[in-house]
PDB file of C-alpha atoms in Angstrom:
ATOM      1  CA  THR J   1      14.439  57.145 -94.249  1.00 79.00           C
ATOM      2  CA  PHE J   2      12.871  60.325 -95.098  1.00 93.00           C
ATOM      3  CA  GLU J   3      12.676  63.462 -96.438  1.00 95.00           C
ATOM      4  CA  VAL J   4      12.056  67.466 -95.212  1.00 96.00           C
ATOM      5  CA  SER J   5      10.930  69.957 -97.792  1.00 96.00           C
ATOM      6  CA  SER J   6      13.393  71.864 -96.775  1.00 95.00           C
ATOM      7  CA  THR J   7      16.255  71.825 -94.025  1.00 96.00           C
ATOM      8  CA  ALA J   8      16.525  76.116 -93.746  1.00 95.00           C
ATOM      9  CA  VAL J   9      13.052  77.910 -92.468  1.00 94.00           C
ATOM     10  CA  ASN J  10      11.925  80.732 -91.633  1.00 89.00           C
ATOM     11  CA  VAL J  11       9.103  81.093 -87.901  1.00 87.00           C
ATOM     12  CA  GLY J  12       5.895  80.402 -89.386  1.00 89.00           C
ATOM     13  CA  ASP J  13       7.394  78.437 -92.251  1.00 92.00           C
ATOM     14  CA  ASN J  14       5.461  75.196 -93.179  1.00 95.00           C
ATOM     15  CA  VAL J  15       7.617  72.557 -92.839  1.00 96.00           C
ATOM     16  CA  THR J  16       6.511  69.482 -94.839  1.00 96.00           C
ATOM     17  CA  VAL J  17       7.954  65.680 -93.806  1.00 96.00           C
ATOM     18  CA  ASP J  18       7.192  62.558 -96.087  1.00 96.00           C
ATOM     19  CA  PHE J  19       8.000  59.180 -95.369  1.00 93.00           C
ATOM     20  CA  PRO J  20       7.272  55.520 -96.462  1.00 94.00           C
ATOM     21  CA  LEU J  21       6.603  52.907 -94.386  1.00 94.00           C
ATOM     22  CA  THR J  22       6.800  49.412 -95.983  1.00 93.00           C
ATOM     23  CA  ASN J  23       4.618  46.988 -95.025  1.00 95.00           C
ATOM     24  CA  ASN J  24       6.864  42.966 -95.669  1.00 94.00           C
ATOM     25  CA  ARG J  25       3.010  41.184 -94.656  1.00 95.00           C
ATOM     26  CA  ARG J  26       1.144  39.139 -97.038  1.00 96.00           C
ATOM     27  CA  THR J  27      -1.594  40.883 -95.335  1.00 97.00           C
ATOM     28  CA  GLU J  28      -3.172  44.775 -94.589  1.00 97.00           C
ATOM     29  CA  ALA J  29      -0.611  45.287 -91.537  1.00 96.00           C
ATOM     30  CA  ASP J  30      -0.999  48.567 -88.422  1.00 96.00           C
ATOM     31  CA  ILE J  31       3.032  50.275 -89.276  1.00 96.00           C
ATOM     32  CA  SER J  32       3.770  52.710 -85.516  1.00 95.00           C
ATOM     33  CA  TYR J  33       5.886  55.502 -85.645  1.00 95.00           C
ATOM     34  CA  ASN J  34       7.064  58.308 -83.549  1.00 94.00           C
ATOM     35  CA  ILE J  35       8.200  61.759 -85.069  1.00 94.00           C
ATOM     36  CA  THR J  36       9.912  63.723 -82.574  1.00 94.00           C
ATOM     37  CA  GLY J  37      11.771  67.034 -83.067  1.00 94.00           C
ATOM     38  CA  ALA J  38       7.884  68.252 -84.355  1.00 92.00           C
ATOM     39  CA  PRO J  39       5.834  71.540 -82.304  1.00 91.00           C
ATOM     40  CA  ALA J  40       4.607  70.054 -79.032  1.00 87.00           C
ATOM     41  CA  SER J  41       0.405  70.793 -80.828  1.00 86.00           C
ATOM     42  CA  PHE J  42       1.482  67.876 -83.315  1.00 89.00           C
ATOM     43  CA  ASP J  43       0.458  64.179 -82.273  1.00 88.00           C
ATOM     44  CA  ASN J  44       3.891  62.362 -82.875  1.00 90.00           C
ATOM     45  CA  ASP J  45       3.346  58.481 -81.937  1.00 93.00           C
ATOM     46  CA  ARG J  46       0.747  57.979 -85.446  1.00 94.00           C
ATOM     47  CA  THR J  47      -0.308  54.356 -86.624  1.00 95.00           C
ATOM     48  CA  GLU J  48      -0.781  54.224 -90.582  1.00 95.00           C
ATOM     49  CA  THR J  49      -2.196  50.981 -92.126  1.00 96.00           C
ATOM     50  CA  VAL J  50      -0.322  50.064 -95.020  1.00 97.00           C
ATOM     51  CA  GLN J  51      -1.287  46.942 -97.152  1.00 97.00           C
ATOM     52  CA  GLY J  52      -0.028  43.477 -97.515  1.00 96.00           C
ATOM     53  CA  GLU J  53       3.787  43.626 -99.572  1.00 96.00           C
ATOM     54  CA  ASP J  54       3.522  47.736-100.039  1.00 97.00           C
ATOM     55  CA  THR J  55       4.825  50.945 -99.312  1.00 96.00           C
ATOM     56  CA  GLU J  56       3.079  54.115 -98.607  1.00 96.00           C
ATOM     57  CA  THR J  57       4.186  57.328 -98.482  1.00 96.00           C
ATOM     58  CA  PHE J  58       2.986  59.578 -95.690  1.00 95.00           C
ATOM     59  CA  THR J  59       3.406  63.245 -95.320  1.00 95.00           C
ATOM     60  CA  HIS J  60       2.782  65.503 -92.200  1.00 95.00           C
ATOM     61  CA  THR J  61       3.481  69.205 -92.507  1.00 95.00           C
ATOM     62  CA  PHE J  62       3.595  71.456 -89.033  1.00 95.00           C
ATOM     63  CA  SER J  63       5.593  74.619 -89.021  1.00 94.00           C
ATOM     64  CA  TYR J  64       7.423  76.533 -85.943  1.00 94.00           C
ATOM     65  CA  ASP J  65       6.880  79.425 -83.845  1.00 89.00           C
ATOM     66  CA  SER J  66      10.297  80.296 -83.204  1.00 87.00           C
ATOM     67  CA  ALA J  67      13.656  80.134 -84.238  1.00 87.00           C
ATOM     68  CA  GLY J  68      16.430  77.188 -83.659  1.00 92.00           C
ATOM     69  CA  ASP J  69      17.769  74.242 -84.873  1.00 95.00           C
ATOM     70  CA  ARG J  70      15.416  71.083 -84.640  1.00 96.00           C
ATOM     71  CA  GLU J  71      16.226  67.506 -84.767  1.00 96.00           C
ATOM     72  CA  ILE J  72      13.230  66.082 -86.321  1.00 96.00           C
ATOM     73  CA  ASN J  73      13.425  62.219 -85.376  1.00 96.00           C
ATOM     74  CA  LEU J  74      11.412  59.532 -87.336  1.00 95.00           C
ATOM     75  CA  GLU J  75      11.311  56.431 -85.355  1.00 94.00           C
ATOM     76  CA  SER J  76       9.800  52.995 -87.594  1.00 91.00           C
ATOM     77  CA  LEU J  77       9.472  49.140 -86.279  1.00 85.00           C
ATOM     78  CA  GLY J  78      12.691  49.254 -84.488  1.00 86.00           C
ATOM     79  CA  VAL J  79      15.168  51.803 -86.932  1.00 89.00           C
ATOM     80  CA  SER J  80      15.244  55.829 -86.251  1.00 93.00           C
ATOM     81  CA  SER J  81      16.524  58.411 -88.412  1.00 94.00           C
ATOM     82  CA  ALA J  82      17.384  62.063 -87.810  1.00 96.00           C
ATOM     83  CA  ILE J  83      17.351  65.178 -89.760  1.00 96.00           C
ATOM     84  CA  THR J  84      17.624  68.456 -88.469  1.00 97.00           C
ATOM     85  CA  VAL J  85      15.740  72.022 -89.765  1.00 97.00           C
ATOM     86  CA  GLN J  86      17.513  75.397 -88.842  1.00 96.00           C
ATOM     87  CA  VAL J  87      14.637  78.299 -88.421  1.00 93.00           C
ATOM     88  CA  SER J  88      15.333  81.306 -88.457  1.00 88.00           C
ATOM     89  CA  LYS J  89      14.286  84.522 -87.806  1.00 81.00           C
ATOM     90  CA  ALA J  90      11.562  86.321 -90.721  1.00 75.00           C
ATOM     91  CA  THR J  91      13.296  89.115 -91.986  1.00 76.00           C
ATOM     92  CA  VAL J  92      11.893  91.829 -93.617  1.00 79.00           C
ATOM     93  CA  PRO J  93      13.103  95.400 -95.347  1.00 83.00           C
ATOM     94  CA  LEU J  94      12.998  98.484 -93.697  1.00 86.00           C
ATOM     95  CA  ASP J  95      12.496 101.412 -95.134  1.00 89.00           C
ATOM     96  CA  ILE J  96      13.914 104.810 -93.316  1.00 92.00           C
ATOM     97  CA  THR J  97      13.445 108.522 -93.890  1.00 93.00           C
ATOM     98  CA  ALA J  98      14.539 111.295 -92.368  1.00 94.00           C
ATOM     99  CA  ASN J  99      13.101 114.949 -92.107  1.00 96.00           C
ATOM    100  CA  PRO J 100      13.673 117.447 -93.317  1.00 95.00           C
ATOM    101  CA  THR J 101      17.223 115.493 -95.175  1.00 91.00           C
ATOM    102  CA  ASP J 102      19.075 118.234 -94.787  1.00 92.00           C
ATOM    103  CA  PRO J 103      18.519 119.697 -91.665  1.00 94.00           C
ATOM    104  CA  THR J 104      20.953 122.780 -89.725  1.00 95.00           C
ATOM    105  CA  PRO J 105      22.627 122.222 -86.608  1.00 95.00           C
ATOM    106  CA  GLY J 106      19.986 122.376 -83.393  1.00 95.00           C
ATOM    107  CA  GLU J 107      17.443 121.145 -86.851  1.00 96.00           C
ATOM    108  CA  ASN J 108      14.859 118.381 -84.865  1.00 97.00           C
ATOM    109  CA  ILE J 109      15.002 115.533 -87.290  1.00 96.00           C
ATOM    110  CA  THR J 110      12.215 113.130 -87.343  1.00 96.00           C
ATOM    111  CA  PHE J 111      13.176 109.798 -88.359  1.00 95.00           C
ATOM    112  CA  THR J 112       9.797 107.533 -89.740  1.00 94.00           C
ATOM    113  CA  VAL J 113      10.655 103.706 -90.141  1.00 91.00           C
ATOM    114  CA  GLU J 114       8.369 101.511 -91.782  1.00 91.00           C
ATOM    115  CA  ARG J 115       8.122  97.823 -93.518  1.00 86.00           C
ATOM    116  CA  THR J 116       8.694  97.170 -97.294  1.00 87.00           C
ATOM    117  CA  ASP J 117       5.750  94.257 -96.630  1.00 84.00           C
ATOM    118  CA  THR J 118       3.254  96.390 -95.469  1.00 87.00           C
ATOM    119  CA  ASN J 119       4.349 100.449 -95.228  1.00 91.00           C
ATOM    120  CA  GLU J 120       3.202 100.092 -91.536  1.00 90.00           C
ATOM    121  CA  GLU J 121       5.879 102.345 -89.465  1.00 92.00           C
ATOM    122  CA  VAL J 122       7.280 100.226 -87.129  1.00 87.00           C
ATOM    123  CA  ASP J 123       7.383 100.373 -83.486  1.00 86.00           C
ATOM    124  CA  GLY J 124      10.146  99.275 -80.511  1.00 84.00           C
ATOM    125  CA  ILE J 125      13.015 100.189 -83.154  1.00 88.00           C
ATOM    126  CA  ASP J 126      16.541 100.778 -82.300  1.00 88.00           C
ATOM    127  CA  LEU J 127      19.013 103.623 -83.964  1.00 91.00           C
ATOM    128  CA  GLN J 128      22.091 103.680 -84.247  1.00 92.00           C
ATOM    129  CA  PHE J 129      23.793 106.775 -86.550  1.00 93.00           C
ATOM    130  CA  GLU J 130      27.444 107.023 -87.455  1.00 93.00           C
ATOM    131  CA  ARG J 131      29.414 110.001 -88.088  1.00 93.00           C
ATOM    132  CA  THR J 132      30.580 108.988 -91.514  1.00 93.00           C
ATOM    133  CA  ASP J 133      32.962 112.205 -92.480  1.00 94.00           C
ATOM    134  CA  SER J 134      34.902 112.387 -89.108  1.00 92.00           C
ATOM    135  CA  GLU J 135      35.499 110.251 -86.101  1.00 91.00           C
ATOM    136  CA  GLU J 136      32.530 112.075 -83.801  1.00 90.00           C
ATOM    137  CA  SER J 137      30.785 109.381 -81.828  1.00 89.00           C
ATOM    138  CA  VAL J 138      27.023 110.072 -81.768  1.00 91.00           C
ATOM    139  CA  PRO J 139      25.030 108.448 -78.781  1.00 92.00           C
ATOM    140  CA  ASP J 140      22.821 105.406 -80.162  1.00 92.00           C
ATOM    141  CA  GLU J 141      18.524 105.448 -79.285  1.00 91.00           C
ATOM    142  CA  THR J 142      17.536 101.837 -77.819  1.00 88.00           C
ATOM    143  CA  ASN J 143      13.350 100.824 -78.282  1.00 87.00           C
ATOM    144  CA  VAL J 144      11.978 103.666 -79.841  1.00 89.00           C
ATOM    145  CA  SER J 145       9.186 104.249 -81.508  1.00 89.00           C
ATOM    146  CA  SER J 146       9.032 105.323 -85.677  1.00 90.00           C
ATOM    147  CA  GLY J 147       8.415 108.803 -85.674  1.00 93.00           C
ATOM    148  CA  PHE J 148      11.432 109.647 -83.643  1.00 95.00           C
ATOM    149  CA  THR J 149      12.776 112.741 -83.591  1.00 95.00           C
ATOM    150  CA  THR J 150      16.116 114.400 -82.413  1.00 95.00           C
ATOM    151  CA  SER J 151      18.700 116.529 -83.958  1.00 94.00           C
ATOM    152  CA  PHE J 152      22.165 116.598 -84.050  1.00 93.00           C
ATOM    153  CA  ASN J 153      23.796 119.799 -83.334  1.00 92.00           C
ATOM    154  CA  THR J 154      27.119 119.141 -84.977  1.00 91.00           C
ATOM    155  CA  ALA J 155      27.071 120.506 -89.191  1.00 92.00           C
ATOM    156  CA  GLY J 156      28.271 116.794 -91.375  1.00 92.00           C
ATOM    157  CA  GLU J 157      27.321 113.757 -93.064  1.00 92.00           C
ATOM    158  CA  TYR J 158      25.086 111.034 -90.612  1.00 92.00           C
ATOM    159  CA  ARG J 159      24.030 107.104 -91.362  1.00 92.00           C
ATOM    160  CA  VAL J 160      21.621 105.689 -89.538  1.00 92.00           C
ATOM    161  CA  THR J 161      19.887 102.467 -89.607  1.00 90.00           C
ATOM    162  CA  ALA J 162      17.396 100.892 -87.936  1.00 87.00           C
ATOM    163  CA  THR J 163      16.888  97.198 -86.282  1.00 84.00           C
ATOM    164  CA  ASP J 164      14.163  95.792 -84.900  1.00 73.00           C
ATOM    165  CA  SER J 165      13.567  92.786 -82.384  1.00 52.00           C
ATOM    166  CA  LEU J 166      12.618  90.708 -86.096  1.00 51.00           C
ATOM    167  CA  ASP J 167      16.206  92.297 -87.260  1.00 52.00           C
ATOM    168  CA  ARG J 168      14.919  93.290 -89.980  1.00 50.00           C
ATOM    169  CA  ASP J 169      16.602  96.790 -90.870  1.00 52.00           C
ATOM    170  CA  ALA J 170      17.544  99.730 -93.238  1.00 52.00           C
ATOM    171  CA  VAL J 171      20.047 102.503 -93.713  1.00 52.00           C
ATOM    172  CA  VAL J 172      19.146 106.243 -94.806  1.00 51.00           C
ATOM    173  CA  PHE J 173      21.659 109.270 -96.048  1.00 41.00           C
TER     174      PHE J 173
END
């Protein structure tokens, strides 16, 4: 059997695989093993030298560049064991601001969206608009850049939610 550092990671996070190899012979031996489910850049077929009548733990570290479930399988000396690692998209909260914050009907409002970790403006965002004081629908905007300008012709309370391709989101008003 083997262990992984975590069975739930984000894209780009390191996954560490620790596993023991046992040599029951009295003399040093080369033991081959195969790890599948690691990224393509990882060399799956490996051989380690283990001293006679000894067990040594080996460690490999790698990361994934896309989201999804990965089954890491270790096979050595005819024995196979698997662990599933769930790789999720990284999430970063966003700050969204409106200027002005108390516009008159028809007045342009500029929405600025920034990452909270770097304070960089975000492009490729979707803005969802919702009236919180009535059932009136408001059209959403997709794939816009921070600094997006629009106006509302009807006075009222609006909720604006911004999301981007990494599923980061923020709410204003």
